[in-house]
CSV table of C-alpha atoms in Angstrom, one decimal:
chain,number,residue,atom,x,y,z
B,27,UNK,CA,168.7,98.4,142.7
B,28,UNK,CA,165.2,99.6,142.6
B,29,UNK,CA,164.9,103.2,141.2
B,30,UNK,CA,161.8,104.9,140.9
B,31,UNK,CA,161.6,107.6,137.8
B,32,UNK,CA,159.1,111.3,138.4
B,33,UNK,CA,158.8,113.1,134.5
B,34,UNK,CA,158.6,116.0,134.6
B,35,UNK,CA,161.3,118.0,136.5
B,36,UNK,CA,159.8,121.1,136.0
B,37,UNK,CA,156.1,121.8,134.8
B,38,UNK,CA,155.1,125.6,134.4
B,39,UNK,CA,151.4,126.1,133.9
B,40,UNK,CA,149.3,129.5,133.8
B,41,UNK,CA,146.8,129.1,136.6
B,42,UNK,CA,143.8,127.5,136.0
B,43,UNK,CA,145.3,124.7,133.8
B,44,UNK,CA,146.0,121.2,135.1
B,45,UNK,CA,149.0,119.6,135.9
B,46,UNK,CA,150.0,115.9,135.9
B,47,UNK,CA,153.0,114.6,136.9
B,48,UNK,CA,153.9,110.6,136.7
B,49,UNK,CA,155.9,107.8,138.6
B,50,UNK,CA,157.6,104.9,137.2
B,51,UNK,CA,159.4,102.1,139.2
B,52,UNK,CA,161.4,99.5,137.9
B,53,UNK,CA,159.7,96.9,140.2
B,54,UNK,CA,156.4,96.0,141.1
B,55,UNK,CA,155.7,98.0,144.0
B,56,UNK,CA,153.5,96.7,147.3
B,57,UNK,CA,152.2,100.8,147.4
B,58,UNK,CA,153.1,104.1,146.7
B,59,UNK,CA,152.8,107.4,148.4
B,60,UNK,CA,153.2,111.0,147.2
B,61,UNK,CA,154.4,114.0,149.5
B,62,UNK,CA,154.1,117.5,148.9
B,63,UNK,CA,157.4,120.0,149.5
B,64,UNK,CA,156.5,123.8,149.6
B,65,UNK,CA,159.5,125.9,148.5
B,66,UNK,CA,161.5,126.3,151.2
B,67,UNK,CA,159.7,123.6,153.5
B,68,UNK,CA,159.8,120.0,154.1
B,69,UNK,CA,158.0,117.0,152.8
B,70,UNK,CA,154.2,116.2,153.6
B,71,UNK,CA,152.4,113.0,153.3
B,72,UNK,CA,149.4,113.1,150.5
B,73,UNK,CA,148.2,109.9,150.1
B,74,UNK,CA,149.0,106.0,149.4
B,75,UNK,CA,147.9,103.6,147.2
B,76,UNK,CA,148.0,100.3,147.7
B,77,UNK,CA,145.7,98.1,145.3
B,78,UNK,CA,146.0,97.8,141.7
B,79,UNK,CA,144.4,100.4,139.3
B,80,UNK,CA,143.3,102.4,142.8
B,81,UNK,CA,142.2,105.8,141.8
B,82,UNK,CA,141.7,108.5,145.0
B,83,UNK,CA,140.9,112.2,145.0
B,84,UNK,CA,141.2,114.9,147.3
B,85,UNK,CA,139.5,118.0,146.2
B,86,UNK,CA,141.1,119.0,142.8
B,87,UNK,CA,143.8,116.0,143.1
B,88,UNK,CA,143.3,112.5,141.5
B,89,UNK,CA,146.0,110.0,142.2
B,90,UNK,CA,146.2,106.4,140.0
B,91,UNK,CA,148.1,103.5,140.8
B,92,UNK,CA,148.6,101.2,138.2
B,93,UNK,CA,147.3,97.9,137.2
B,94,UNK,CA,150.5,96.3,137.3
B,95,UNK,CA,151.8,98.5,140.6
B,96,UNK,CA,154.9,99.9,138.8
B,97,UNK,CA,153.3,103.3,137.6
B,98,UNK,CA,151.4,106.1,139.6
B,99,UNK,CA,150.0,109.5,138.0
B,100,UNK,CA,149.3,113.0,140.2
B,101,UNK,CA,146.6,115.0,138.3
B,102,UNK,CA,145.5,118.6,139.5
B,103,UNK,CA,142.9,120.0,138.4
B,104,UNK,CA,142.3,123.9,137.9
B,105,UNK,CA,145.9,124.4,139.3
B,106,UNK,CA,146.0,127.4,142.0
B,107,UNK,CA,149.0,129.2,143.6
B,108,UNK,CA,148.7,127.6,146.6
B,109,UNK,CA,149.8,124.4,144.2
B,110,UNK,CA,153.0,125.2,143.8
B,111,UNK,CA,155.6,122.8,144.8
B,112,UNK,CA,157.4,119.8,144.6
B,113,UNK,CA,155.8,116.6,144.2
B,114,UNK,CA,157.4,113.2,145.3
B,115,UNK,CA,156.2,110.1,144.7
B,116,UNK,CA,157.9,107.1,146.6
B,117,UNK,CA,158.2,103.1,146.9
B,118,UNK,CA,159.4,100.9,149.4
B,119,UNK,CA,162.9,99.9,148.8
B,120,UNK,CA,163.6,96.8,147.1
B,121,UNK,CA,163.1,94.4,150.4
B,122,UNK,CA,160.3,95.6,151.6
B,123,UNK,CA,159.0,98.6,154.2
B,124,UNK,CA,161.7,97.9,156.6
B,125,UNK,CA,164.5,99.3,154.5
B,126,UNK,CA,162.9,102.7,154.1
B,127,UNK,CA,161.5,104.2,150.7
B,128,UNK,CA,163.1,105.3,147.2
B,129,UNK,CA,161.9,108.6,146.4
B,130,UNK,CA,161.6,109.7,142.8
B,131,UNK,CA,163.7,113.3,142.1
B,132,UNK,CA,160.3,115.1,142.4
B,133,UNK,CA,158.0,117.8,139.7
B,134,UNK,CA,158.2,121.0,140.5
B,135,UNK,CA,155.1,122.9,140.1
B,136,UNK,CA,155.4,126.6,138.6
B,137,UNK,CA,152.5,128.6,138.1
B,138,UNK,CA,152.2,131.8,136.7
B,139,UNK,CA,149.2,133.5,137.7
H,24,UNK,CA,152.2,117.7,170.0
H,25,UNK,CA,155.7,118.8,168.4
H,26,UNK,CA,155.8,115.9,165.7
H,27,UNK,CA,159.2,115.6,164.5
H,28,UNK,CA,161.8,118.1,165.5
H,29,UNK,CA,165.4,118.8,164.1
H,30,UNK,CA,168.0,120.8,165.4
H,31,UNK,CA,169.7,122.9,164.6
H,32,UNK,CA,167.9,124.7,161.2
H,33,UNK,CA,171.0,126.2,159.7
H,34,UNK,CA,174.6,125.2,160.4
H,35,UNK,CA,178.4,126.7,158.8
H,36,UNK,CA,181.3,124.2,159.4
H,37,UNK,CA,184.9,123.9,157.9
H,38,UNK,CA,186.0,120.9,156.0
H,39,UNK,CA,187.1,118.3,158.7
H,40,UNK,CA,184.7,119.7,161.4
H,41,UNK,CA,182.5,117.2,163.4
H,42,UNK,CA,179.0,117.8,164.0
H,43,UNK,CA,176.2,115.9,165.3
H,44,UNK,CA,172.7,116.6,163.7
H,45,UNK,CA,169.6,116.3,166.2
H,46,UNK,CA,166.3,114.3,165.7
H,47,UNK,CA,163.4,113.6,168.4
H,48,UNK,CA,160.0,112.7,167.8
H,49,UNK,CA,157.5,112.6,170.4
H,50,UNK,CA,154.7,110.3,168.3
H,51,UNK,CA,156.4,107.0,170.0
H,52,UNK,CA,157.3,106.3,166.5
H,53,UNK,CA,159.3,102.8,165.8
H,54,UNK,CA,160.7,104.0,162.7
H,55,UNK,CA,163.1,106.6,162.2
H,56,UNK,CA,165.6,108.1,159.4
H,57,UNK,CA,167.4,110.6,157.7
H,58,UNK,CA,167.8,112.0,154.1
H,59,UNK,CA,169.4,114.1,152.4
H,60,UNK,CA,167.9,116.7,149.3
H,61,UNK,CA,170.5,118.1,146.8
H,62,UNK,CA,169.1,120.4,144.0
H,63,UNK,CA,167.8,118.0,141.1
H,64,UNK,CA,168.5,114.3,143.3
H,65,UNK,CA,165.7,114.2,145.3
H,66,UNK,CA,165.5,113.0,148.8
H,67,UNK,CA,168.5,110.2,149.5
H,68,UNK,CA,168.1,107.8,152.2
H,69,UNK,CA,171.1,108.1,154.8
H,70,UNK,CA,170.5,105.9,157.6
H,71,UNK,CA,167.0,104.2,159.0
H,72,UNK,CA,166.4,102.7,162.4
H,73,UNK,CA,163.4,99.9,162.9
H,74,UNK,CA,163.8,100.8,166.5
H,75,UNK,CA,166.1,101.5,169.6
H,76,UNK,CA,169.2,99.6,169.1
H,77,UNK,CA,169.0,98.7,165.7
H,78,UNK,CA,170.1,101.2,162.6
H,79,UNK,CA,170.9,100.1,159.1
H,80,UNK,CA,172.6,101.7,156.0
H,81,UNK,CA,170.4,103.4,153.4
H,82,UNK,CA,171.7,104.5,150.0
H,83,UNK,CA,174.3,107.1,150.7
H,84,UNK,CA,175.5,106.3,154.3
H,85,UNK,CA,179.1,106.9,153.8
H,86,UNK,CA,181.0,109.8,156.1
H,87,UNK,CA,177.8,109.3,158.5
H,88,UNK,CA,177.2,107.8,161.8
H,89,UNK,CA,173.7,107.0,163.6
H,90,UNK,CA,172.7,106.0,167.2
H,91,UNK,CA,169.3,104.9,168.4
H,92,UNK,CA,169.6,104.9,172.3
H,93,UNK,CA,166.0,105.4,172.7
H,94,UNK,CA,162.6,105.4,170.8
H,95,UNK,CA,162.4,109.2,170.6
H,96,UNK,CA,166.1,110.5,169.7
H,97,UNK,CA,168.0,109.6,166.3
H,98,UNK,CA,171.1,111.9,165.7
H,99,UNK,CA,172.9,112.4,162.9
H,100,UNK,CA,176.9,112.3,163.2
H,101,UNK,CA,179.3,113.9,160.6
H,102,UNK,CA,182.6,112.4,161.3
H,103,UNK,CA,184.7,114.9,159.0
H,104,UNK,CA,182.6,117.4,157.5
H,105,UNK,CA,183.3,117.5,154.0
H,106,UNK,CA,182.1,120.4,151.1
H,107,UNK,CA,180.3,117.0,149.0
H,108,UNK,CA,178.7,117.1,152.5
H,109,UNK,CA,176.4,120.5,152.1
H,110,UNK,CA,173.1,119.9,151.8
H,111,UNK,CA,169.2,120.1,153.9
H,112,UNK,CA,168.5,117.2,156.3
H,113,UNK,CA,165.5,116.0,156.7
H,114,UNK,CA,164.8,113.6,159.5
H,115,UNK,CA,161.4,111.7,159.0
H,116,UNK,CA,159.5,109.0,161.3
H,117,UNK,CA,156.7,106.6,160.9
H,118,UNK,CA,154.5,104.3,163.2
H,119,UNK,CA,156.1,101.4,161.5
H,120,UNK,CA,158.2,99.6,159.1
H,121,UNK,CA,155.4,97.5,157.6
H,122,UNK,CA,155.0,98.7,153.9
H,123,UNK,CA,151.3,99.9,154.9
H,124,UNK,CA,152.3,102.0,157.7
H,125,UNK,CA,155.2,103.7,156.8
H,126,UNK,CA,153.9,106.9,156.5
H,127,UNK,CA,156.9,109.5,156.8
H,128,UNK,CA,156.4,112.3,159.8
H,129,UNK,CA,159.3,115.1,158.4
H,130,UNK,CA,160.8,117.6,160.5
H,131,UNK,CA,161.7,120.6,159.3
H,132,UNK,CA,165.2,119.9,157.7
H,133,UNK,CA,168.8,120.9,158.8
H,134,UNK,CA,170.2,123.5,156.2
H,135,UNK,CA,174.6,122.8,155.8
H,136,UNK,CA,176.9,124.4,154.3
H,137,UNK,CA,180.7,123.3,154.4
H,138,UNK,CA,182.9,125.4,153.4
């Protein structure tokens, strides 16, 4: 089945530095979305991506999707505490939307200030 | 506006205990489901619904039940708790099924231990 891969597990940074984390699915994907998890919370919608080599910021955070759909790439820029997390990337399920969405194992964020 | 709310936020049961897991979500959402988050898997799907009266199996559905009765409610049943069983549930909804609009709503996760 589909399976969509996050590297790295863990990222520590010192403040200040950037952080990338990447997404890899096995299939092309129709979009991808990424959700934030504080420690100890739940989940929370970021963005999607829909179109080939889309690139979108918010603020400090630039999010690619590739030109072939299959890859996607989280970049943060001047990381701060309030960073710190998990990130998820995730894909519709081989079938389409309706059968719900592979999510990748996630990057958890670490900064030391 | 409540979003998506779970219930109850921290439960103990013995092996071979039933338990049902609670879901509404007042957005008038059509799509509903539930994951589960283990240390180091990520977030597994359990069960989905497209709408009332229709549920489907997601990746791990096994020693889990789901009703959709109505648009709003989508509970979680554990048949015969079992220790492989402890984990945080998360119950998520979205405006749709289409790809495009499948946004996830989650609530704020069910934490279980069996013991």
């Amino acid at each position: 089945g589909q399976q969509v891969m996050q590297i790295p597990q863990y990222q520590h940074v010192q403040e200040g530095e950037d952080f990338t984390t990447y997404c890899n699915s096995s299939t092309t994907l129709s979009n991808i979305q990424w959700y934030k998890q504080r420690p100890g919370g739940h989940p929370v919608f970021l963005i999607q991506l829909v179109k080939s080599g889309e690139v979108k910021k918010q603020k400090r955070l630039t999010f690619q999707f590739g030109e072939a759909k299959k890859n996607s790439s989280l970049h943060i820029t001047a990381t701060q505490t309030t960073d710190v997390g998990t990130y998820f990337c995730a894909g519709p399920r081989a079938g389409g939307g309706a059968d719900g969405l592979t999510f990748g194992k996630g990057t958890h964020l670490i900064i030391q200030p | 506006n409540a979003g998506v709310t779970q219930t109850p936020k921290f439960q103990v049961l013995k092996t071979g205990q039933s338990m049902t897991l609670q879901c509404a979500q007042d957005m008038n959402h059509e799509y509903m489901s539930w994951y589960r988050q283990d240390p180091g898997m990520g977030l597994r799907l359990i069960h989905y619904s497209v709408g009332a009266g229709i549920t489907d199996q997601g990746e791990v559905p096994n020693g889990y039940n789901v009703s959709r009765s109505t648009t709003e409610d989508f509970p979680l049943r554990l048949l015969s708790a079992a220790p492989s069983q402890t984990s945080v549930y998360f119950c998520a909804s979205s405006y749709s099924p289409l790809s495009a609009k499948n946004i996830q709503y989650f609530g704020a996760g069910t934490r279980l231990s069996v013991l």
